[in-house]
XYZ file of C-alpha atoms in Angstrom:
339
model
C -52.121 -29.452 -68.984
C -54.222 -32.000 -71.174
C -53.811 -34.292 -69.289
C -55.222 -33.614 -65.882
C -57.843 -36.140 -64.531
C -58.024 -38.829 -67.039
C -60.882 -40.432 -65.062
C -63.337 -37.790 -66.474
C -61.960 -38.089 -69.685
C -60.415 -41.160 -70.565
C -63.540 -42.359 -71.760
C -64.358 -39.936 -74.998
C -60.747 -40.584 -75.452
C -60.722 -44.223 -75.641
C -63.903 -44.353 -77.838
C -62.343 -41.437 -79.685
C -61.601 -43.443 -83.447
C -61.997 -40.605 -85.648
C -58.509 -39.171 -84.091
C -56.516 -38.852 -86.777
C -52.997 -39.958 -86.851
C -50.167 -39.515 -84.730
C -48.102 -36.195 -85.622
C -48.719 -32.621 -84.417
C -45.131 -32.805 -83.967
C -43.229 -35.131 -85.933
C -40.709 -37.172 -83.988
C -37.564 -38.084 -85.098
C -35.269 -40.788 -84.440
C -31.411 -40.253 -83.911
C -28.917 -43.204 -84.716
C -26.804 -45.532 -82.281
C -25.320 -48.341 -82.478
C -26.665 -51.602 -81.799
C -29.920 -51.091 -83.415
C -31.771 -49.262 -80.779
C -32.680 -45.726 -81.158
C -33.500 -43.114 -78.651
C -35.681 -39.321 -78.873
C -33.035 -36.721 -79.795
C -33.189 -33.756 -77.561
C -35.077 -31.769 -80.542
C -37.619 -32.922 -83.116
C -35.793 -33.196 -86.212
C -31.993 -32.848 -84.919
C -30.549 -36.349 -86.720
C -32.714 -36.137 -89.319
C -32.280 -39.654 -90.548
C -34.973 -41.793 -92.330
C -38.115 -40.462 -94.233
C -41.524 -39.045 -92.263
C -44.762 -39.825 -93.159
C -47.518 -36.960 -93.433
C -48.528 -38.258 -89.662
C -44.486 -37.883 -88.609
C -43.783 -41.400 -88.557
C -40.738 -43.461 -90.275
C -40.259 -46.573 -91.171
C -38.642 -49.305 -88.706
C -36.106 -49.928 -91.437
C -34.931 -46.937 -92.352
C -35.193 -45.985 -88.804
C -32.260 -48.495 -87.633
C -30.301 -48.212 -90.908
C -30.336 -44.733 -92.213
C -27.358 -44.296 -93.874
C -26.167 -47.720 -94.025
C -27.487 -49.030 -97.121
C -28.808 -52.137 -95.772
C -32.035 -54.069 -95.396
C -33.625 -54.423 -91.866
C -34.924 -57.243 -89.708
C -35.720 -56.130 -86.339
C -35.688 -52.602 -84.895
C -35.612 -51.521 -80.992
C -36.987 -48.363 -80.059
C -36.775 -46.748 -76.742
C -37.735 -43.652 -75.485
C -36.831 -42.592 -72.308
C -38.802 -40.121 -69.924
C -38.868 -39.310 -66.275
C -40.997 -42.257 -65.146
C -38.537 -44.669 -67.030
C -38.312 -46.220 -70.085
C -40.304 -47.909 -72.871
C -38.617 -50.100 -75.390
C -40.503 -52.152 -78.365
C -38.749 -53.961 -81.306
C -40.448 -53.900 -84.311
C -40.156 -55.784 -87.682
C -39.924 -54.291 -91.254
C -42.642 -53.034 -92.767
C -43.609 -50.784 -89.519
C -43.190 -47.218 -89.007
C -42.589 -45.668 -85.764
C -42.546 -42.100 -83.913
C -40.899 -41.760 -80.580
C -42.863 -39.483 -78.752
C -40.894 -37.265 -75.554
C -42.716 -35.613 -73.109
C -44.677 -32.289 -73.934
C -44.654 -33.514 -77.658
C -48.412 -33.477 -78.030
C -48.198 -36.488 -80.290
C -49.445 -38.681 -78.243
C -53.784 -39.708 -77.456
C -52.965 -38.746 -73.833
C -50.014 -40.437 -72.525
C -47.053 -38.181 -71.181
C -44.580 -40.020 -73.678
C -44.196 -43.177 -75.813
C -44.188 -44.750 -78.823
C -46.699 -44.409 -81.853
C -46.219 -47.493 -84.487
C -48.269 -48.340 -87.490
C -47.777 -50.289 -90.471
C -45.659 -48.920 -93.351
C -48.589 -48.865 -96.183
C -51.616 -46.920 -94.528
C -51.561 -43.360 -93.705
C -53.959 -43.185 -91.036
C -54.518 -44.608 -87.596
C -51.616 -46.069 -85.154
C -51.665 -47.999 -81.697
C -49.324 -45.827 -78.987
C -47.945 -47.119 -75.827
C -47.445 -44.949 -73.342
C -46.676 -44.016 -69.488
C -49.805 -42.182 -68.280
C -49.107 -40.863 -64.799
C -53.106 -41.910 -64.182
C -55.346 -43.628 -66.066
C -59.013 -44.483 -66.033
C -61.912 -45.280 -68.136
C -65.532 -45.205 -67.965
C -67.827 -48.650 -67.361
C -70.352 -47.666 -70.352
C -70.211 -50.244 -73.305
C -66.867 -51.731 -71.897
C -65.784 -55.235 -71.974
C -62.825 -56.157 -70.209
C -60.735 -59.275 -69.980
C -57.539 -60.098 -68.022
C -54.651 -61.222 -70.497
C -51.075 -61.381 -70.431
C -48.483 -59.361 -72.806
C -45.370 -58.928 -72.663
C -45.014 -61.865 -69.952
C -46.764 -59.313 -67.828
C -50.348 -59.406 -66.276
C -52.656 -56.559 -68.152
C -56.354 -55.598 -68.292
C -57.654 -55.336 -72.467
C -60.210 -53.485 -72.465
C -62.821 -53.048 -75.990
C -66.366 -50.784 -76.045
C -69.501 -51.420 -78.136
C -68.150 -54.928 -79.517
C -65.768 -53.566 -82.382
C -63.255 -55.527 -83.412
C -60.062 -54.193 -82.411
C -59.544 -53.608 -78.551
C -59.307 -49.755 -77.429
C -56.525 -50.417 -74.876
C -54.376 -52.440 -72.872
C -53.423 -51.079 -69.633
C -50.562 -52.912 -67.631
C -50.222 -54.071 -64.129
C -47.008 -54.425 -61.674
C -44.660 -54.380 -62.241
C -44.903 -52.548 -65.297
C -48.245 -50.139 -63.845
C -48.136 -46.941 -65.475
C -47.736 -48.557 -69.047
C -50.720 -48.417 -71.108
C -51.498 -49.335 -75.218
C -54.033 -47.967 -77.140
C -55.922 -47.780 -80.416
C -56.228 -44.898 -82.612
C -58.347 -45.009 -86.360
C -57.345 -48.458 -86.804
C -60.126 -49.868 -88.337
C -58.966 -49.668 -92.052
C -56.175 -51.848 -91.337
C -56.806 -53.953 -88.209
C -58.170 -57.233 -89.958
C -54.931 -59.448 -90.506
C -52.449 -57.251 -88.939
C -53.866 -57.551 -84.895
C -51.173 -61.265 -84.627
C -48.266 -58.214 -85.627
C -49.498 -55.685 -83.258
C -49.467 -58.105 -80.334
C -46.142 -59.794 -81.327
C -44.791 -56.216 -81.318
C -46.593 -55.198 -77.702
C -44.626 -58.750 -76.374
C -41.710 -56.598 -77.050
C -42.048 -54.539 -74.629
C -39.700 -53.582 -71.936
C -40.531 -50.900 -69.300
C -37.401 -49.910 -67.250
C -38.514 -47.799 -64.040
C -34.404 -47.241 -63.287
C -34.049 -45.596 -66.609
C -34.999 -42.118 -66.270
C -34.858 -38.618 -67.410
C -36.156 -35.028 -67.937
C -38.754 -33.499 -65.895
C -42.547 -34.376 -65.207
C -45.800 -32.427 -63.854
C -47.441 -34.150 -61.039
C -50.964 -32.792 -60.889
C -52.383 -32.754 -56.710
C -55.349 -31.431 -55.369
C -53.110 -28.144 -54.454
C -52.861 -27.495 -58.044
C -56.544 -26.684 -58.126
C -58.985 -24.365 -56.489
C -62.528 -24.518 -57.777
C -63.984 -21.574 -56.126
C -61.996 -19.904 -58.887
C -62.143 -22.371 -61.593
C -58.603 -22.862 -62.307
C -55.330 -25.195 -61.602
C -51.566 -24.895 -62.292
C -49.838 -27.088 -64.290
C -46.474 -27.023 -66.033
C -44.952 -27.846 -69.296
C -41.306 -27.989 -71.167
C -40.105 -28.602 -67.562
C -36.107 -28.387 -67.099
C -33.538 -27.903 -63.911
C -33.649 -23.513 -64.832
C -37.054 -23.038 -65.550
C -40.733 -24.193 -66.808
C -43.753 -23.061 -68.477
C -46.568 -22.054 -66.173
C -50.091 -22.558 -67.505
C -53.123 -21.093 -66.064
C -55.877 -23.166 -66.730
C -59.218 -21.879 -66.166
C -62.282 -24.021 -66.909
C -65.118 -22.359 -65.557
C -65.483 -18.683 -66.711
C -68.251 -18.297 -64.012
C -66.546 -19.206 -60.837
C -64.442 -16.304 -60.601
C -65.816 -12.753 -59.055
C -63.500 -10.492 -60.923
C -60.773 -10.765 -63.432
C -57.902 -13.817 -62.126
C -54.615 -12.300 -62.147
C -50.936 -13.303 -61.151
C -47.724 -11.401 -60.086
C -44.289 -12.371 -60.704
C -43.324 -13.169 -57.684
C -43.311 -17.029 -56.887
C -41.695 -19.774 -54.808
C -39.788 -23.199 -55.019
C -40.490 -25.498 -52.524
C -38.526 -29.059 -52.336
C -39.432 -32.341 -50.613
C -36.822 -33.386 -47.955
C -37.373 -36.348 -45.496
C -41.126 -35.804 -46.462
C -41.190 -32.347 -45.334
C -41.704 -29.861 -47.760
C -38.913 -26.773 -47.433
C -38.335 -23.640 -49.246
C -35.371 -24.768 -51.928
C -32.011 -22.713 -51.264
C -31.518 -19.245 -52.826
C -28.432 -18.999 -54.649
C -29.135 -14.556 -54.568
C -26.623 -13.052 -52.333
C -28.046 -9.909 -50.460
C -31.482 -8.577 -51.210
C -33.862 -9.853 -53.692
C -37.654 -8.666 -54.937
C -40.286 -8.801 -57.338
C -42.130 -6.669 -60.040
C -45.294 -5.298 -58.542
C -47.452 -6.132 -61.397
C -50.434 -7.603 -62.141
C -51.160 -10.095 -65.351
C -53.872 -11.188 -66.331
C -55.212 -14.681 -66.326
C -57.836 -15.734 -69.270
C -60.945 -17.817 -68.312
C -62.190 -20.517 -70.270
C -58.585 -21.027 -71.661
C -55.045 -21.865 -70.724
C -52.692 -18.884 -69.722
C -49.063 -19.723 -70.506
C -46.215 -17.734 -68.599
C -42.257 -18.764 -69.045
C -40.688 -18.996 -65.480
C -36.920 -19.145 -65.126
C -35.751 -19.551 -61.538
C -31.954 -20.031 -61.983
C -31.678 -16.300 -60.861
C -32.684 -17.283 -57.617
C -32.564 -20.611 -57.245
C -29.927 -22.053 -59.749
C -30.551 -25.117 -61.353
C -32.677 -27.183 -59.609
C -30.777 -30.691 -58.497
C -32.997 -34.024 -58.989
C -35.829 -34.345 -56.343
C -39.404 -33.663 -56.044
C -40.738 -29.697 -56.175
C -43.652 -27.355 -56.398
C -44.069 -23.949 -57.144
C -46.334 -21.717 -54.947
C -48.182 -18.717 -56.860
C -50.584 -15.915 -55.956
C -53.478 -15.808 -57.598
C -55.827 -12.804 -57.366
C -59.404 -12.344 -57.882
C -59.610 -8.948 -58.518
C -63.214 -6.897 -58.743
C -61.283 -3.470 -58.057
C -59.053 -1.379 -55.685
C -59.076 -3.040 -51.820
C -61.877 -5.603 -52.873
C -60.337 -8.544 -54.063
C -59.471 -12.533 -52.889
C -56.006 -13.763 -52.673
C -55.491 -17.740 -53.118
C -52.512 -19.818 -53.035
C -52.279 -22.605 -55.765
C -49.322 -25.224 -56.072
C -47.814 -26.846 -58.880
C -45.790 -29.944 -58.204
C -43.183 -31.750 -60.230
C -40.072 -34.059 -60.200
C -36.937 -34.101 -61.847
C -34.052 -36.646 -62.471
C-alpha cells in the first residue's frame, strides 16, 4: 500500500511541487438535496457537472447540475471509515471528492482536492492520513488556528505558500496540503484559508473499510509486508509488497489458504466459519515478485460470510522457497477495520 510509513516519506512528498494535478481517477460528485454532495459508490455513476483534464468540477455546477441556476456556496463531504470531511466552497472553485483506494490523492487515504476554476494545474487536498510525519530539514513551523481548531502549518525552504497544515484534537488525523500551486497562489491564499475554515471533521460519520498497517504486517528478514486494498465485508485485495529484492533466500511464495482473525474484548479470535462440514485449501504455490507489489483478490464469504463491523486481520503463509525440503515458513498479518 502507498501509504505505509509516512515518516520516511512524508518528506519528498511534502516538498514534492512538481506533482501534477489531482486525477488518476477522476471523482465524481452525485446530487442531494440541500446543497451538499457526497462520493457515489463508483467514479462516474451520477455523472453530473463537467471534469477538468485533472478530474475536477466546478463548485457550481457541482451543487446545481441540472438545475439551471447560479451558485453561491457549495458543501462537499466525503465520507470514509475514519469519519467525515466536509468543506464549503464558493463559485469559481472546482472540487474532486476523493474515496478511499482512489489514488487521487498526495497520500491521504481519502478527501477532498479543490482548486480554482481557471488554472489547470496544482490543487490543495485535505485529507485523513491514518499517520503522518515530516522531516525537520528546511522546515518552518508555526502553531495557528483553522477551522476554530488548533493546527501545526508547516512551509520548507521559505517559499511562499505553506506545504501543509496538519490538525490537532479534536480533529487529529486531518491534514491539508499543497500541490503545484505556485502559478496561482499569489492573491488566492485569503480564499484557500476561508475555504479550510470550512471545515468540519465528523469522527461519528463513518463508512467502508480501512487498512491498518502494524508491525505484524511486516517481516524484514524477507523484505516484504501485507497490506490491503478495495476492502469490503466479502472480500479484499491482498498485496504483496516486497521492497528489498535481496533479503529473501529463494523465491517468496503464498498458498491459498488463509485466516480471519477478529478483535473481541481485546483478544484476538479466529472469526466464525459459516462452512458446514469439512473445508480445505488448494495446495499450490504462487509466486510473490520482489522489488514490486503482488496483488491477489481474496473473497472470504465462502467461509466466513460477510464480515460484520469490527476490527480484523488476515494471517498468511509466506514461503521462502530455495527448493524441495529447504525452505522458511513465516507468518505475516494484515489488519483492518470495517463499519
Amino acid at each position: 500500500m502507498r501509504k505505509r510509513l509516512l515518516t520516511l516519506i512524508g518528506c519528498a512528498l511534502v516538498m514534492g511541487t512538481t506533482l501534477s494535478g489531482c486525477g488518476k481517477t477522476a471523482g465524481t460528485a452525485a446530487g442531494n438535496e440541500g446543497g451538499t454532495e457526497e462520493a457515489p459508490k463508483e467514479a462516474g455513476e451520477n455523472g453530473a457537472g463537467v471534469s477538468d483534464e485533472n478530474g475536477m468540477k466546478g463548485a457550481d455546477s457541482v451543487q446545481n447540475s441540472g438545475k439551471g441556476e447560479a451558485a453561491t456556496d457549495t458543501t462537499v463531504t466525503q465520507k470514509g471509515p475514519f469519519g467525515s470531511i466536509s468543506l464549503t466552497l464558493p463559485a469559481g472553485w472546482k472540487v474532486e471528492l476523493c474515496p478511499m483506494d482512489s489514488d487521487s490523492l498526495l497520500m491521504g487515504d481519502y478527501g477532498i482536492c479543490f482548486a480554482p476554476e481557471d488554472t489547470d494545474f496544482g490543487f490543495v487536498e485535505v485529507a485523513y492520513w491514518q499517520s503522518f510525519g515530516v522531516c525537520g530539514t528546511g522546515l518552518e513551523e508555526e502553531e495557528v488556528t483553522v477551522a476554530g481548531h488548533p493546527a501545526w502549518k508547516g512551509t520548507y525552504d521559505g517559499h511562499e505558500y505553506w506545504d501543509f497544515i496538519c490538525w490537532k484534537e479534536p480533529v487529529k488525523g486531518v491534514v491539508a496540503m499543497t500541490g503545484s500551486v505556485e502559478e496561482w497562489w499569489e492573491g488566492k491564499e485569503e480564499a484557500v484559508m476561508e475555504i479550510l475554515d470550512t471545515l468540519a471533521f465528523d469522527p461519528d460519520m463513518r463508512e467502508g473499510g480501512a487498512y491498518v498497517y502494524e508491525t505484524e504486517s511486516e517481516n524484514e528478514r524477507i523484505g516484504l509486508y501485507l497490506s490491503l486494498e478495495g476492502i469490503s465485508p466479502s472480500g479484499a485485495m491482498l498485496c504483496y509488497n516486497q521492497y528489498d529484492k535481496e533479503a529473501p533466500t529463494g523465491q517468496l511464495q503464498d498458498g491459498d489458504d488463509f485466516s480471519i482473525e477478529v478483535k473481541k474484548d481485546g483478544k484476538w479470535e479466529e472469526a466464525p466459519i459459516v462452512v458446514e462440514g469439512d473445508y480445505g485449501f488448494h495446495d499450490i504455490a504462487y509466486t510473490i515478485f520482489t522489488n514490486d507489489t503482488t496483488r491477489r483478490e481474496l473473497s472470504w464469504e465462502w467461509l466466513y460470510g460477510e464480515l460484520t463491523p469490527g476490527e480484523y486481520r488476515i494471517r498468511k503463509k509466506v514461503m521462502d522457497f530455495r527448493g524441495t525440503g529447504d525452505y522458511d515458513q513465516y507468518e505475516i498479518y494484515a489488519y483492518f477495520i470495517l463499519n
